[in-house]
PDB file of C-alpha atoms and ligand atoms in Angstrom:
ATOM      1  CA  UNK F   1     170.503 142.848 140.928  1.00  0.00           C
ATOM      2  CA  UNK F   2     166.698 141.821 140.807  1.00  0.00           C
ATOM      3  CA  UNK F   3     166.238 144.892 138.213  1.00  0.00           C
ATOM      4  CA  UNK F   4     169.037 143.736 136.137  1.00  0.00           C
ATOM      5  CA  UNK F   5     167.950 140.556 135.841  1.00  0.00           C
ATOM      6  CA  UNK F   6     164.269 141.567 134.877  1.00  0.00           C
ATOM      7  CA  UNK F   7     165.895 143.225 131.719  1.00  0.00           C
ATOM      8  CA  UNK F   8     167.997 140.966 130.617  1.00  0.00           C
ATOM      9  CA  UNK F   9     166.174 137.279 131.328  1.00  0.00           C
ATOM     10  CA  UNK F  10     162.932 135.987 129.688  1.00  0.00           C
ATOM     11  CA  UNK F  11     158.886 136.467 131.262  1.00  0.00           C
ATOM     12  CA  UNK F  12     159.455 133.537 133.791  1.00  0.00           C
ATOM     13  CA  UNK F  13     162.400 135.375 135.538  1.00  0.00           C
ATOM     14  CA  UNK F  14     160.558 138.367 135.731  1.00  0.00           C
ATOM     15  CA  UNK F  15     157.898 136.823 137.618  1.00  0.00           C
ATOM     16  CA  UNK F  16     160.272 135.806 140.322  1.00  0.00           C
ATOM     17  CA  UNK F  17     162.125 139.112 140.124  1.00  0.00           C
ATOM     18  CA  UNK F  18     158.830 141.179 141.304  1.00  0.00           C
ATOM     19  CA  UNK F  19     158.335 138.613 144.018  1.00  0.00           C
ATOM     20  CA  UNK F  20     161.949 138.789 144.908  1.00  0.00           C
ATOM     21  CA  UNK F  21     161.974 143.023 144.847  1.00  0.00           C
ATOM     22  CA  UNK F  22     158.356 142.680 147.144  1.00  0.00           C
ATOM     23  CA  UNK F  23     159.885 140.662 149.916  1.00  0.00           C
ATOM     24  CA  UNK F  24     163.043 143.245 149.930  1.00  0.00           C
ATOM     25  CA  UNK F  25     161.022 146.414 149.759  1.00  0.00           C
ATOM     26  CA  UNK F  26     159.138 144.945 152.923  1.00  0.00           C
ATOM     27  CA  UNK F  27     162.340 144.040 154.878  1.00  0.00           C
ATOM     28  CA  UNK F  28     163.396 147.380 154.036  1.00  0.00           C
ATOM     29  CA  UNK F  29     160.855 149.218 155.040  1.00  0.00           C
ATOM     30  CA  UNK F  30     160.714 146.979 158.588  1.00  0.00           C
ATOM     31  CA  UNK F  31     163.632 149.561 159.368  1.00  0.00           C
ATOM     32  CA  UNK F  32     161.808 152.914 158.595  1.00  0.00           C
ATOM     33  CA  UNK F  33     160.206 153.893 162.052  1.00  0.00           C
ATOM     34  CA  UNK F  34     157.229 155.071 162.128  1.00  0.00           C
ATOM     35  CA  UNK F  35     153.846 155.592 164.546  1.00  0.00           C
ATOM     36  CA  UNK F  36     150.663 153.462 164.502  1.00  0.00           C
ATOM     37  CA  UNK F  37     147.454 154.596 164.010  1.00  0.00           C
ATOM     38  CA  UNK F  38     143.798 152.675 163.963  1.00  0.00           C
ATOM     39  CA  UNK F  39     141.761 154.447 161.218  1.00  0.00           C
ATOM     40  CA  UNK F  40     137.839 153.957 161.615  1.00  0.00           C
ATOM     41  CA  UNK F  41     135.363 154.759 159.406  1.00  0.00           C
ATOM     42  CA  UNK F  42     131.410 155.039 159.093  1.00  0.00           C
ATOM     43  CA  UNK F  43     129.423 154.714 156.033  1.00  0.00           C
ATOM     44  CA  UNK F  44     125.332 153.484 155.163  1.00  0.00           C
ATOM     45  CA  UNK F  45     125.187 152.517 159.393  1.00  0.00           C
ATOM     46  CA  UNK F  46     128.568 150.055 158.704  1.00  0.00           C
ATOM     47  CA  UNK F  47     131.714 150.714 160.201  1.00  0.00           C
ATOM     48  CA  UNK F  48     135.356 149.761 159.720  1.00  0.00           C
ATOM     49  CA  UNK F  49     138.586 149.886 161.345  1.00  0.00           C
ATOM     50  CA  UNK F  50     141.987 148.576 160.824  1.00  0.00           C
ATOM     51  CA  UNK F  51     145.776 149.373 162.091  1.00  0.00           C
ATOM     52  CA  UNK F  52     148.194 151.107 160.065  1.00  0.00           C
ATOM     53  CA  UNK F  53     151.174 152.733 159.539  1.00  0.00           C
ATOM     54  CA  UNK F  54     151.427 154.382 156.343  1.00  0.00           C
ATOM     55  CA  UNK F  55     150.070 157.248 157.238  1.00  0.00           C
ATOM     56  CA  UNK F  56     151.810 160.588 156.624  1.00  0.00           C
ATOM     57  CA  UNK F  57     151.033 164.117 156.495  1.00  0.00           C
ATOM     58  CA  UNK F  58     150.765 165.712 152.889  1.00  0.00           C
ATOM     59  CA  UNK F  59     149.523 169.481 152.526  1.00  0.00           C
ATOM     60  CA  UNK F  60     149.691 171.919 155.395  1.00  0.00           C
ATOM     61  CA  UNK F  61     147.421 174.416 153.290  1.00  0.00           C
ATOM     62  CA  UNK F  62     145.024 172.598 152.536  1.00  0.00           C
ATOM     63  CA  UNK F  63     145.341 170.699 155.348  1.00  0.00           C
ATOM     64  CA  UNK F  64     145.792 167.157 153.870  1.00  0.00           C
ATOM     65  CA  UNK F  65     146.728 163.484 155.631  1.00  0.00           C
ATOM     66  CA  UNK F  66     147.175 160.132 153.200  1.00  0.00           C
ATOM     67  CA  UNK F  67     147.619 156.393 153.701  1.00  0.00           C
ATOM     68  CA  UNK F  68     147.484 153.133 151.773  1.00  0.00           C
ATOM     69  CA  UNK F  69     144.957 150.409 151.948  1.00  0.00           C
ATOM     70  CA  UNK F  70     145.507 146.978 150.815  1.00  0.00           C
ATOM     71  CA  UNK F  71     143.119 146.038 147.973  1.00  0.00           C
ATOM     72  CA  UNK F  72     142.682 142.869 149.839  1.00  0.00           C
ATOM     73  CA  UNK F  73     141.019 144.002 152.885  1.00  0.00           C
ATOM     74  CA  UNK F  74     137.649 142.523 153.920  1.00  0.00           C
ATOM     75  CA  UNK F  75     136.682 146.588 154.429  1.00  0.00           C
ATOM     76  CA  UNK F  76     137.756 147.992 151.087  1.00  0.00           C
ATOM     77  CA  UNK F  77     134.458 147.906 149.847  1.00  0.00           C
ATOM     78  CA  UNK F  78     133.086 150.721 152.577  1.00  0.00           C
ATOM     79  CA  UNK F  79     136.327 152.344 152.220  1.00  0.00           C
ATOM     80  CA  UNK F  80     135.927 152.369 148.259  1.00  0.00           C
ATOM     81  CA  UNK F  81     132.736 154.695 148.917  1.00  0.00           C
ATOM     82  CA  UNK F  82     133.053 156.308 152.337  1.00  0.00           C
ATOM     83  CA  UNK F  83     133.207 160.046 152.882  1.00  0.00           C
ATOM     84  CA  UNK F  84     134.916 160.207 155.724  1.00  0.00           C
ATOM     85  CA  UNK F  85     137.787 158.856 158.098  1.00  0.00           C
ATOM     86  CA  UNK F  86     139.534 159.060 161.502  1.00  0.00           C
ATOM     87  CA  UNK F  87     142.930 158.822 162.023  1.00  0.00           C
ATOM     88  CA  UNK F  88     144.265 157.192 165.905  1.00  0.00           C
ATOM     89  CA  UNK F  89     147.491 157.867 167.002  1.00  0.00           C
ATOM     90  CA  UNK F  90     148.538 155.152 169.253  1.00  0.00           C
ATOM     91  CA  UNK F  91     150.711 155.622 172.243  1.00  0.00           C
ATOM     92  CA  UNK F  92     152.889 152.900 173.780  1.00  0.00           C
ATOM     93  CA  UNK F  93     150.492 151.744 175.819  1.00  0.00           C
ATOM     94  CA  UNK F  94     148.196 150.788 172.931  1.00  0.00           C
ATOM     95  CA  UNK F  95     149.222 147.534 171.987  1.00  0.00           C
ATOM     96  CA  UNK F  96     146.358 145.577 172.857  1.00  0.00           C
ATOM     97  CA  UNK F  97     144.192 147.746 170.874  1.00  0.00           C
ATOM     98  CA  UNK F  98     146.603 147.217 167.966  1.00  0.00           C
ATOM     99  CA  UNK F  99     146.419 144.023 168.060  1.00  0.00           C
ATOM    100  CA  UNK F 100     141.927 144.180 167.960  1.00  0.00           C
ATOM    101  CA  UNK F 101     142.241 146.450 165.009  1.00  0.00           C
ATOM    102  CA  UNK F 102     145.112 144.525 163.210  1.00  0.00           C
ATOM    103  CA  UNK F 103     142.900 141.577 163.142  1.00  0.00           C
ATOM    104  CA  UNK F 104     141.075 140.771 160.186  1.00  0.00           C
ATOM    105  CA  UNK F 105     137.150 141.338 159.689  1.00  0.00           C
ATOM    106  CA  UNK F 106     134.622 140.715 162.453  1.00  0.00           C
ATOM    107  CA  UNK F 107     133.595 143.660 164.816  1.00  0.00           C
ATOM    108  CA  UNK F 108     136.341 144.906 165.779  1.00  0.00           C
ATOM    109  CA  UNK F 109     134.285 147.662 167.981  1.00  0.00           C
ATOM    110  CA  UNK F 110     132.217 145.335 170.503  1.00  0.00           C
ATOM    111  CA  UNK F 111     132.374 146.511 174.034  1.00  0.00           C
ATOM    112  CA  UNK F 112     134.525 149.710 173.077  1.00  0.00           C
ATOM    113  CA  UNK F 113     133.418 152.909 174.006  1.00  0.00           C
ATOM    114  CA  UNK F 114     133.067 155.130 170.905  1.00  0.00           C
ATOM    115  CA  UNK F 115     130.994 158.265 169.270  1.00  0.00           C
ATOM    116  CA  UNK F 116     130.681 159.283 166.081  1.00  0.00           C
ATOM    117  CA  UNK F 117     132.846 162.558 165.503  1.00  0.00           C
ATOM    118  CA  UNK F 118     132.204 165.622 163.697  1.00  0.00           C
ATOM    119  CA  UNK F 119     132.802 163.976 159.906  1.00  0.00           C
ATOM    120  CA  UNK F 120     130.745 161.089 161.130  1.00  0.00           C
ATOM    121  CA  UNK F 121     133.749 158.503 161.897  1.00  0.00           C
ATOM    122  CA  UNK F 122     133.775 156.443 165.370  1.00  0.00           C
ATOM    123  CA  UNK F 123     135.926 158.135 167.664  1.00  0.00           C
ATOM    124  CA  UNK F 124     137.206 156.116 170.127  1.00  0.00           C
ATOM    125  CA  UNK F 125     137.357 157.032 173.546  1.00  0.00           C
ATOM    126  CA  UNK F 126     140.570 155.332 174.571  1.00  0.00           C
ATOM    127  CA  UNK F 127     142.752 157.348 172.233  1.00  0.00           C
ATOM    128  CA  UNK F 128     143.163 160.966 172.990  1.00  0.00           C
ATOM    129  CA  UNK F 129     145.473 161.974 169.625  1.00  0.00           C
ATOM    130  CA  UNK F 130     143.070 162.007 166.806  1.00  0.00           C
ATOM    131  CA  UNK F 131     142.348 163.751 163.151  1.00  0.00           C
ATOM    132  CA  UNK F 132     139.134 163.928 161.837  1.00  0.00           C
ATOM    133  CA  UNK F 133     138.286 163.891 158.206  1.00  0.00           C
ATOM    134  CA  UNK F 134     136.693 163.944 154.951  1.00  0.00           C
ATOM    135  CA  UNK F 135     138.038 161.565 151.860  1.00  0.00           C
ATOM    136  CA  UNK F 136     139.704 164.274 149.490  1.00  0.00           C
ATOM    137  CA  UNK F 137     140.624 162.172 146.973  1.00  0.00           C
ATOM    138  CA  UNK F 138     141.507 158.046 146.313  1.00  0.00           C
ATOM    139  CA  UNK F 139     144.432 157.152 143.959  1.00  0.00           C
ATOM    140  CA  UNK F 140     145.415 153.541 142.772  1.00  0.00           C
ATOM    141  CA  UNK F 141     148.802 152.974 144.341  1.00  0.00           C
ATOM    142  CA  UNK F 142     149.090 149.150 142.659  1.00  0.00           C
ATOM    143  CA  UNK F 143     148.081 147.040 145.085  1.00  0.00           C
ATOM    144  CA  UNK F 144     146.908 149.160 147.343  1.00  0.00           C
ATOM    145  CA  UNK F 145     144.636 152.097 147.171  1.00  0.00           C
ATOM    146  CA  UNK F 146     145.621 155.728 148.388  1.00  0.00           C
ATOM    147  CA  UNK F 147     143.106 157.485 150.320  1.00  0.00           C
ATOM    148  CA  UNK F 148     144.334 161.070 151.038  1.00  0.00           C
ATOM    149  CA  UNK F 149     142.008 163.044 153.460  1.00  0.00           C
ATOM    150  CA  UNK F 150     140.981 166.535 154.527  1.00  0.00           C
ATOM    151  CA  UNK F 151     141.455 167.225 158.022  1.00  0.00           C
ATOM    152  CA  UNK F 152     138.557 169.102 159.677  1.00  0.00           C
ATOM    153  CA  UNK F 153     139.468 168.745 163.524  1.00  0.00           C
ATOM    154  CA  UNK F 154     142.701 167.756 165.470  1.00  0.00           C
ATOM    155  CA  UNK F 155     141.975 166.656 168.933  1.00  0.00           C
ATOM    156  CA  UNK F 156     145.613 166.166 171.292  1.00  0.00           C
ATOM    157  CA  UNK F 157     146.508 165.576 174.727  1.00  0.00           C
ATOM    158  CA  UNK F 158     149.361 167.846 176.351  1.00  0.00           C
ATOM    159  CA  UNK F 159     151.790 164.953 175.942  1.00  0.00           C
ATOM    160  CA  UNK F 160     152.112 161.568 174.070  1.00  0.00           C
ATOM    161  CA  UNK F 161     154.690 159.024 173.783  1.00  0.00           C
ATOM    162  CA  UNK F 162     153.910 157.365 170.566  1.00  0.00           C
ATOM    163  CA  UNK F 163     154.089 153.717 170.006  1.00  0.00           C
ATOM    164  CA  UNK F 164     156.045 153.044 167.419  1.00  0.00           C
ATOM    165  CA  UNK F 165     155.886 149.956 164.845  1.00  0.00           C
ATOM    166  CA  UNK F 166     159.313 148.925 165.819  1.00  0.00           C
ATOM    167  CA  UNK F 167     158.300 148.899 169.313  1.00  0.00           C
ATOM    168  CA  UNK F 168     155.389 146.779 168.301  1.00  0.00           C
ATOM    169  CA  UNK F 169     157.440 144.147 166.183  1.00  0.00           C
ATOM    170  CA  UNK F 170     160.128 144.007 168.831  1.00  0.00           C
TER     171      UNK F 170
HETATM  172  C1  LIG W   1     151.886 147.945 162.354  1.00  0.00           C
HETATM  173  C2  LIG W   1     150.875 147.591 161.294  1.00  0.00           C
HETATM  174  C3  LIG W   1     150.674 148.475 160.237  1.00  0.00           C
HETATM  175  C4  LIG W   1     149.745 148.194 159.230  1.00  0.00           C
HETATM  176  N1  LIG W   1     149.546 149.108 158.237  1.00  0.00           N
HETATM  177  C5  LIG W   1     148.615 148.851 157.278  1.00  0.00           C
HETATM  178  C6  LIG W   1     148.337 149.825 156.281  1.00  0.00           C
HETATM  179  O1  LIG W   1     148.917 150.915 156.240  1.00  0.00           O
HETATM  180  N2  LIG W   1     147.399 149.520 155.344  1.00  0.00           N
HETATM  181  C7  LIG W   1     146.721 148.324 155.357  1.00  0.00           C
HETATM  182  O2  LIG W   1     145.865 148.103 154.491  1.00  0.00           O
HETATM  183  N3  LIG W   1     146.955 147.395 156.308  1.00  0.00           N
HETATM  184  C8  LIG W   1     147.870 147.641 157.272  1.00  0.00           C
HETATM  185  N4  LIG W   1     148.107 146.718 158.251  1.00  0.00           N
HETATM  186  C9  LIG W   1     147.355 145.455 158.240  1.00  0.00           C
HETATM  187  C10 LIG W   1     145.915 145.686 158.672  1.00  0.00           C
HETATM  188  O3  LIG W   1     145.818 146.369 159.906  1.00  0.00           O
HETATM  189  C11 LIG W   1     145.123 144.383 158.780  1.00  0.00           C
HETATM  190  O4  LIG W   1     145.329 143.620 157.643  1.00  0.00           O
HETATM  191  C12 LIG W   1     143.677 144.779 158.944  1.00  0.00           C
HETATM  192  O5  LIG W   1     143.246 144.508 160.217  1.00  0.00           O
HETATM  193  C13 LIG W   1     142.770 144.284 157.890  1.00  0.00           C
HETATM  194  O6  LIG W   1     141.469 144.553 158.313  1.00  0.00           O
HETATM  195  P1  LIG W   1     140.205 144.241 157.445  1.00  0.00           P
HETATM  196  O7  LIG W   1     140.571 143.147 156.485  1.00  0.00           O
HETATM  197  O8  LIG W   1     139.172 143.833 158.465  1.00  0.00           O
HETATM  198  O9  LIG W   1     139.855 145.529 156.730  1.00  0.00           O
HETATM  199  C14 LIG W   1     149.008 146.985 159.272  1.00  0.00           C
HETATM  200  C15 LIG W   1     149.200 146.094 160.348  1.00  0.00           C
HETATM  201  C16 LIG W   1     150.112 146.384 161.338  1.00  0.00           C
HETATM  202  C17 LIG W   1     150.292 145.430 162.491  1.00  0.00           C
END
């Protein structure tokens, strides 16, 4: 209905039709489960972290992993220029350090225990399910930007119980 009425009403309309098709794409997607990761990155002796869920697997061979950053992050300059990344799979225990890496700028690392890894990314030591990697490629994805990466090491426990985003919301 929003679509139809782009086409077929003046400029004004269409303004309120792409805010209109935003909000429904995210209440949509509120419904498509996924996991939650923190990815971290180091770059020039700065780091960065933040909480998110787009990620996804793309290429077994290469072995590639994506996600989306929002061009209005207070770390998208680092992560405009960074050459590497780690991915942190969350379990359901996690949600207190979802919540520190969901926040918005400020260091979110004080008083964590965490080493650099073997693409130079902070690893931290509370979360045993990680990927380590280097930046492949970045696409513009409209308002956000697509990092995919190259994954150089897995490291896993023996079992996980994945928080989920659902869980988190809920
Ligand atoms: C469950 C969940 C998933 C999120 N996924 C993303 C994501 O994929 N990309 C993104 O840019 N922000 C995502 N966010 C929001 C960021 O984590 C949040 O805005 C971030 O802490 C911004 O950090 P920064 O501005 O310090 O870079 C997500 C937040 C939550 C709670």
């Amino acid at each position: 209905m929003a679509l139809l009425n782009s086409l077929t009403t003046g400029e004004r309309s269409t303004i309120i039709d792409i805010a209109v098709m935003s909000a429904e794409l995210r209440d949509a997607m509120r419904h498509w489960v996924t996991g939650v990761t923190v990815i971290t990155t180091s770059w020039r002796d700065q780091t960065a972290g933040l909480v998110s869920n787009s990620f996804t697997s793309v290429s077994l061979e290469p072995a590639l992993v994506s996600w989306c950053i929002d061009l209005r992050s207070s770390s998208l300059e680092l992560w405009n220029h960074t050459d590497n990344f780690a991915v942190h799979v969350l379990d359901e225990e996690q949600t207190a350090l979802a919540a520190r890496f969901a926040k918005k700028g400020g260091d979110k690392f004080s008083g964590m225990d965490w080493t650099p890894g073997i693409c130079g990314s902070p690893m931290l030591a509370a979360s045993p399910l990680a990927l380590e990697c280097e930046v492949w490629a970045r696409y513009q994805g409209g308002d956000h930007l697509i990092v995919v990466g190259r994954v150089i090491r897995v490291t896993r426990p023996e079992s996980f119980a994945p928080l989920t985003n659902h869980a988190l919301y809920h």
